[in-house]
Backbone as numpy.savetxt, mean C-alpha at the origin, in Angstrom:
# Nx Ny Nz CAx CAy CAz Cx Cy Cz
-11.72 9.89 -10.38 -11.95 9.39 -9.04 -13.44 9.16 -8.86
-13.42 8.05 -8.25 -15.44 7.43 -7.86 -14.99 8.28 -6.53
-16.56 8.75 -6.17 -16.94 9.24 -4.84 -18.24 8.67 -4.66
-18.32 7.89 -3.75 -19.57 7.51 -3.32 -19.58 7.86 -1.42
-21.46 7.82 -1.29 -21.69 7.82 0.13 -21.94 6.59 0.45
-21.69 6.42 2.14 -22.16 5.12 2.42 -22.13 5.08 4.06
-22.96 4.62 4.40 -23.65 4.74 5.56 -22.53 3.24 6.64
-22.92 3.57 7.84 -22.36 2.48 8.76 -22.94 1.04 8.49
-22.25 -0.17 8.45 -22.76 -1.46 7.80 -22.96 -1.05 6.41
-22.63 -0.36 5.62 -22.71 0.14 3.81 -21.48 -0.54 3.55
-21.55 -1.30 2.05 -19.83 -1.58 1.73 -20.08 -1.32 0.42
-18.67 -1.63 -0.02 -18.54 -1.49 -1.93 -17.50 -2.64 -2.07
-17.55 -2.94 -3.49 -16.88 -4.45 -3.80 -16.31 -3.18 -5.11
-15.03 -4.37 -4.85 -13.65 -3.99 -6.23 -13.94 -5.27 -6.42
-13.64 -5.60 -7.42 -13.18 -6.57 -8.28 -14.27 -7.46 -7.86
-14.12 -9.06 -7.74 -14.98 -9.70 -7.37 -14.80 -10.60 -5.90
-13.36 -9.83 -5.97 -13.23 -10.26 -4.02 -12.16 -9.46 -3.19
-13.06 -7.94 -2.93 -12.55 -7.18 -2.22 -13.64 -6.17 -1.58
-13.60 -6.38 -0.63 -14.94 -5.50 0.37 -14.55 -4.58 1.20
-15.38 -3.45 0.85 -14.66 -1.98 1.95 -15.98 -1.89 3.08
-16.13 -1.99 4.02 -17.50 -1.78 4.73 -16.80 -0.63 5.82
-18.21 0.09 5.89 -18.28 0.99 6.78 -18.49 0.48 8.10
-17.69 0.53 9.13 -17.84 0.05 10.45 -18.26 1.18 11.41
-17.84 2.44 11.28 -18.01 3.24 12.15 -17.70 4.86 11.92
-18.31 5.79 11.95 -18.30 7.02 11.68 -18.38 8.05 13.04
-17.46 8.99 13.15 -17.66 9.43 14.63 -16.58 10.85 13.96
-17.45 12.05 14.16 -17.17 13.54 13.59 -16.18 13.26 12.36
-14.50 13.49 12.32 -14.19 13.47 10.83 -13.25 11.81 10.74
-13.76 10.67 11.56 -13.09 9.42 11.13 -13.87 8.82 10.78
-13.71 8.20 10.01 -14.03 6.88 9.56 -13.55 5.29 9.80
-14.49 4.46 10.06 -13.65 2.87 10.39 -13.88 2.49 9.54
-12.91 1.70 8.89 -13.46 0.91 7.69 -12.73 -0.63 7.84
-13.73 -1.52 7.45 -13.29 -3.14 7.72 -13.08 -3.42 6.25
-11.66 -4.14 5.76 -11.44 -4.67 4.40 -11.50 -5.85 4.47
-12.26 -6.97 3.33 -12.42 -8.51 2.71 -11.25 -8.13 2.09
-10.31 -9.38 1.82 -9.53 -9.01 0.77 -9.20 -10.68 0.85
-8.42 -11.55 -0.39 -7.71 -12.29 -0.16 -6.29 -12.18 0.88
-5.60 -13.35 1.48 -4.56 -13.12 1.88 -3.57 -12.75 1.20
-3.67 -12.53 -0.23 -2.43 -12.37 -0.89 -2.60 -11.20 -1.03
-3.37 -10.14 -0.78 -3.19 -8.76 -1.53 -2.96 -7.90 -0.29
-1.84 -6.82 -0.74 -1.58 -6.27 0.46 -2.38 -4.99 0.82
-2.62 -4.67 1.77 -3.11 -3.56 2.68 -2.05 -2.57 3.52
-1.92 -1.40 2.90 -1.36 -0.60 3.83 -1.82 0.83 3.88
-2.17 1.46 5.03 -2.40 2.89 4.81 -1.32 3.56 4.22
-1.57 4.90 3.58 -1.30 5.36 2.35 0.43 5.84 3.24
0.62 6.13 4.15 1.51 6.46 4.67 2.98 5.35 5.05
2.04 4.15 5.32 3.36 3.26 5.16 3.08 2.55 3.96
2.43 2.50 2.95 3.05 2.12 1.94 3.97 2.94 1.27
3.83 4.47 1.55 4.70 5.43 0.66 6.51 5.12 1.44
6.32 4.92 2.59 7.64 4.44 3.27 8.03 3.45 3.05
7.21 2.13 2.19 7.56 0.87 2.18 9.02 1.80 0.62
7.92 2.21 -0.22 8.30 2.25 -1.36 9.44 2.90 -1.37
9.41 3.70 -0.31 10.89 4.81 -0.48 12.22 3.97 0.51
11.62 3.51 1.07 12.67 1.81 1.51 12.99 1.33 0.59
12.23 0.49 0.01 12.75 0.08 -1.37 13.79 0.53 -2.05
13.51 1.73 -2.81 14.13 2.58 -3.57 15.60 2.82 -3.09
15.91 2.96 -1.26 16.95 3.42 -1.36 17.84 2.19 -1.11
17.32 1.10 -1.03 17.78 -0.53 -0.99 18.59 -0.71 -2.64
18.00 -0.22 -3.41 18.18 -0.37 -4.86 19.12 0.53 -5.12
19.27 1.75 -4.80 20.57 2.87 -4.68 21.38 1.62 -4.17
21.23 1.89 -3.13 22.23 1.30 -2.75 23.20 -0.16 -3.37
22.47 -0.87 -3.10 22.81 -2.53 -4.48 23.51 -1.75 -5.40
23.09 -1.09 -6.14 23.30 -0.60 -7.61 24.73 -0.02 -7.39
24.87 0.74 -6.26 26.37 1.72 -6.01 27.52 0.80 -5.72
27.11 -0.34 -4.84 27.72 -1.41 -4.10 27.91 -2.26 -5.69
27.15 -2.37 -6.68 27.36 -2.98 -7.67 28.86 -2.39 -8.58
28.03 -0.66 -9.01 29.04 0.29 -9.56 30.33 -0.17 -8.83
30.67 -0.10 -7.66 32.03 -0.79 -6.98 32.80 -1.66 -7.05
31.95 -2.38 -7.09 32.40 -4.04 -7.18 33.15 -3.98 -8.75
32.29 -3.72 -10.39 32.90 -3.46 -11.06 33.97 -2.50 -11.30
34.01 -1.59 -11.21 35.40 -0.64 -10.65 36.18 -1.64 -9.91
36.52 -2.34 -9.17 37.20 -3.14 -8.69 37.98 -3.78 -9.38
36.87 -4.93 -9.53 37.37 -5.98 -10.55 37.74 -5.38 -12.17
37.55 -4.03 -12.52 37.91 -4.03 -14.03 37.30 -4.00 -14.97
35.97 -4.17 -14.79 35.14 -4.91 -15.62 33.99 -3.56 -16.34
């Protein structure tokens, strides 16, 4: 893991087009403004972990509804 400091108006670059800037610091938050293309997604760490576990149970599911369908038909 990188740890760096960085002050309000401070940023850091990923790649060659992705910008984290410091907008605002106030006791233990932080604001932070992201550059990013439109194609790359952004989510705090909390709903992406819900995107993913959505996912997952979308795919249970298909997969069981699949298991069925063959049991059905025989196959």
């Amino acid at each position: 893991m990188l740890v760096l400091s960085r002050k309000k108006g401070e940023s850091i670059i990923i790649s060659d087009d992705i910008e984290i800037i410091v907008l605002e610091s106030e006791g233990d938050t932080v604001k932070l403004g992201i550059k990013a293309p439109k194609d790359v997604e952004i989510h705090r760490k909390e709903i992406y972990l819900a995107i993913q576990e959505s996912n997952k149970e979308a795919y249970n599911d298909r997969m069981a509804l699949i298991r069925k369908l063959s049991d059905w038909k025989g196959i």
